[in-house]
Amino acid sequence: MYTWRVNDSLTIRKPFDAHVHLRRASTLRAVLPYTAARFGRGIVMPNTEPPIDSVETAAAYRDEILAALPAGMSFEPLMTFYLTKNLTPAEIEKGADGSICKIHAVKSYPYGATPNSQWGYRSILEAEEVLAAMERAHMPLLLHGEVHLNDAGEEEDPYDGERVFFAEVLPRLLEKHPRLKISLEHVSTAEAADFIEKQGKEGRLVATVTPHHLMYDRTQAFSGGYRALLHCKPLIKTRADRERLRALVAKGLPFICAGTDTAPHPESKKFSSCCAFGVFNAPAAVEMYAQVFDEIGALDKLENFLSVNGPRFFGLEPDTATITLEKKDWQITEPVVTEEGVNIWPIGHVQHGLGNEVFRWKIV
Ligand code: NCD
Ligand code: ZN
């Protein structure tokens, strides 16, 4: 209702990133302006080193983010806890009360899944007392829904981890904690899309979708060799999975929202024999979403997906500021460079992406 389109121009309320990795120190200072140019607020992921699992460390991180904002830019970081084994029910209460630092959610990483996930529980079902405290405080759980190690401690097939989670773990969690608010992060498979479409409920069970899982499929992630900039968790899946995710967002459901999972890594970690998981999409995230929604004829659903459904889940009002996008081709020709001269390569870079990639929508 608030979206209008005149001559391929689109003005929407400022987007809300329900899943952003901002890192710390010089990386934070380098990447934050790209997120702040596109998003008014973001749910800030806590998988720093060490992880954020107390109100004091969250407050220090929030202050560091605010200090890293260039003059004239605004961005509100919404802080989260990492579900480590040290996180206590008392800390949840302090975070909910917000007197030291308001905590908006708790993120669960499956053990062994991604960078810095070694502090997590092997199974979310073990975190009983903390989950009960969150239920009482109405604090959402953000779930990286993949099984990486099975009960015997063996590696799961990385293309099957999400399916196994949705089939075997999630139903048990929902049954045990019927009042817990849950966001299923970066859904990447047809099975996850089927699940959320059936079971999703505004304010109770929602899902985020990344721009890269909507735009790419795994044939591209391996086209002409190994594509480091598309290497992330969850892995980018098949064309059929991508089509199912597109069909999901095209429905305009109130419990599906944008979460970019932008996850910057230095060149040395991306272009190494053991490439770090994480797609750095902040320089094009909103533009990619607009492109996909345009391709599927769903631009009228874009604003709710980007700017309304996310804040509503966290009990917040949509932004009052706006951004304008235009249908205009552009390319990413440069890396983002930290003050120490470290390159961070964005998705779609003309050389290091798939090659000469063009984005079709631009923020003006
Ligand atoms: C994330 C990162 O690098 O922090 N990487 C990723 O591939 N998504 C971690 C995460 O969100 O799981
Ligand atoms: Zn993430």
mmCIF file of N, CA, C and O and ligand atoms in Angstrom, residues 19 21 23 47 109 114-115 144 232-233 261 263 265 277-278, ligand 1:
data_model
loop_
_atom_site.group_PDB
_atom_site.id
_atom_site.type_symbol
_atom_site.label_atom_id
_atom_site.label_comp_id
_atom_site.label_asym_id
_atom_site.label_seq_id
_atom_site.Cartn_x
_atom_site.Cartn_y
_atom_site.Cartn_z
ATOM 1 N N HIS A 19 19.142 -9.897 9.574
ATOM 2 C CA HIS A 19 20.289 -10.807 9.794
ATOM 3 C C HIS A 19 21.541 -10.190 9.173
ATOM 4 O O HIS A 19 21.760 -10.298 7.974
ATOM 5 N N HIS A 21 25.856 -9.523 9.661
ATOM 6 C CA HIS A 21 27.150 -9.695 10.347
ATOM 7 C C HIS A 21 27.976 -8.442 10.065
ATOM 8 O O HIS A 21 28.340 -8.190 8.912
ATOM 9 N N ARG A 23 30.817 -7.642 12.059
ATOM 10 C CA ARG A 23 32.204 -7.820 12.543
ATOM 11 C C ARG A 23 32.608 -6.689 13.479
ATOM 12 O O ARG A 23 31.761 -5.934 13.951
ATOM 13 N N ASN A 47 28.128 -13.441 16.413
ATOM 14 C CA ASN A 47 29.226 -14.428 16.321
ATOM 15 C C ASN A 47 30.571 -13.757 16.090
ATOM 16 O O ASN A 47 31.317 -14.091 15.186
ATOM 17 N N TYR A 109 23.586 -21.153 16.665
ATOM 18 C CA TYR A 109 24.383 -21.732 15.576
ATOM 19 C C TYR A 109 24.577 -23.206 15.868
ATOM 20 O O TYR A 109 24.945 -23.558 16.989
ATOM 21 N N THR A 114 29.710 -23.032 11.155
ATOM 22 C CA THR A 114 30.263 -21.892 10.431
ATOM 23 C C THR A 114 31.339 -21.231 11.295
ATOM 24 O O THR A 114 31.546 -21.634 12.430
ATOM 25 N N PRO A 115 31.998 -20.192 10.797
ATOM 26 C CA PRO A 115 33.034 -19.558 11.596
ATOM 27 C C PRO A 115 32.508 -19.199 12.985
ATOM 28 O O PRO A 115 31.410 -18.673 13.114
ATOM 29 N N HIS A 144 19.702 -20.969 13.088
ATOM 30 C CA HIS A 144 20.407 -21.480 11.906
ATOM 31 C C HIS A 144 20.014 -22.953 11.843
ATOM 32 O O HIS A 144 20.564 -23.783 12.549
ATOM 33 N N CYS A 232 28.871 -20.135 1.135
ATOM 34 C CA CYS A 232 28.275 -19.714 2.406
ATOM 35 C C CYS A 232 27.505 -20.869 3.004
ATOM 36 O O CYS A 232 27.280 -21.889 2.361
ATOM 37 N N LYS A 233 27.125 -20.671 4.261
ATOM 38 C CA LYS A 233 26.199 -21.586 4.901
ATOM 39 C C LYS A 233 24.884 -20.858 5.064
ATOM 40 O O LYS A 233 24.893 -19.690 5.462
ATOM 41 N N ASP A 261 22.080 -11.860 5.716
ATOM 42 C CA ASP A 261 23.214 -12.714 6.097
ATOM 43 C C ASP A 261 24.504 -12.230 5.439
ATOM 44 O O ASP A 261 25.370 -13.032 5.097
ATOM 45 N N ALA A 263 28.044 -11.391 5.207
ATOM 46 C CA ALA A 263 29.054 -11.972 6.108
ATOM 47 C C ALA A 263 30.443 -11.752 5.504
ATOM 48 O O ALA A 263 30.978 -12.612 4.813
ATOM 49 N N HIS A 265 34.356 -11.395 4.836
ATOM 50 C CA HIS A 265 35.618 -12.033 5.229
ATOM 51 C C HIS A 265 36.736 -11.390 4.436
ATOM 52 O O HIS A 265 36.534 -10.999 3.278
ATOM 53 N N PHE A 277 33.163 -19.579 4.897
ATOM 54 C CA PHE A 277 31.743 -19.474 4.550
ATOM 55 C C PHE A 277 31.283 -18.050 4.797
ATOM 56 O O PHE A 277 31.528 -17.496 5.868
ATOM 57 N N GLY A 278 30.571 -17.479 3.861
ATOM 58 C CA GLY A 278 29.999 -16.148 4.079
ATOM 59 C C GLY A 278 30.000 -15.348 2.793
ATOM 60 O O GLY A 278 31.021 -15.241 2.124
HETATM 61 C C1 NCD B 1 28.440 -16.521 8.640
HETATM 62 C C2 NCD B 1 29.678 -15.753 9.059
HETATM 63 O O1 NCD B 1 30.653 -15.703 8.303
HETATM 64 O O2 NCD B 1 29.647 -15.173 10.148
HETATM 65 N N1 NCD B 1 28.704 -17.270 7.442
HETATM 66 C C3 NCD B 1 27.793 -17.761 6.570
HETATM 67 O O3 NCD B 1 28.194 -18.479 5.653
HETATM 68 N N2 NCD B 1 26.521 -17.489 6.651
HETATM 69 C C4 NCD B 1 28.016 -17.371 9.759
HETATM 70 C C5 NCD B 1 26.576 -17.763 9.719
HETATM 71 O O4 NCD B 1 25.693 -16.935 9.601
HETATM 72 O O5 NCD B 1 26.283 -18.956 9.837
#
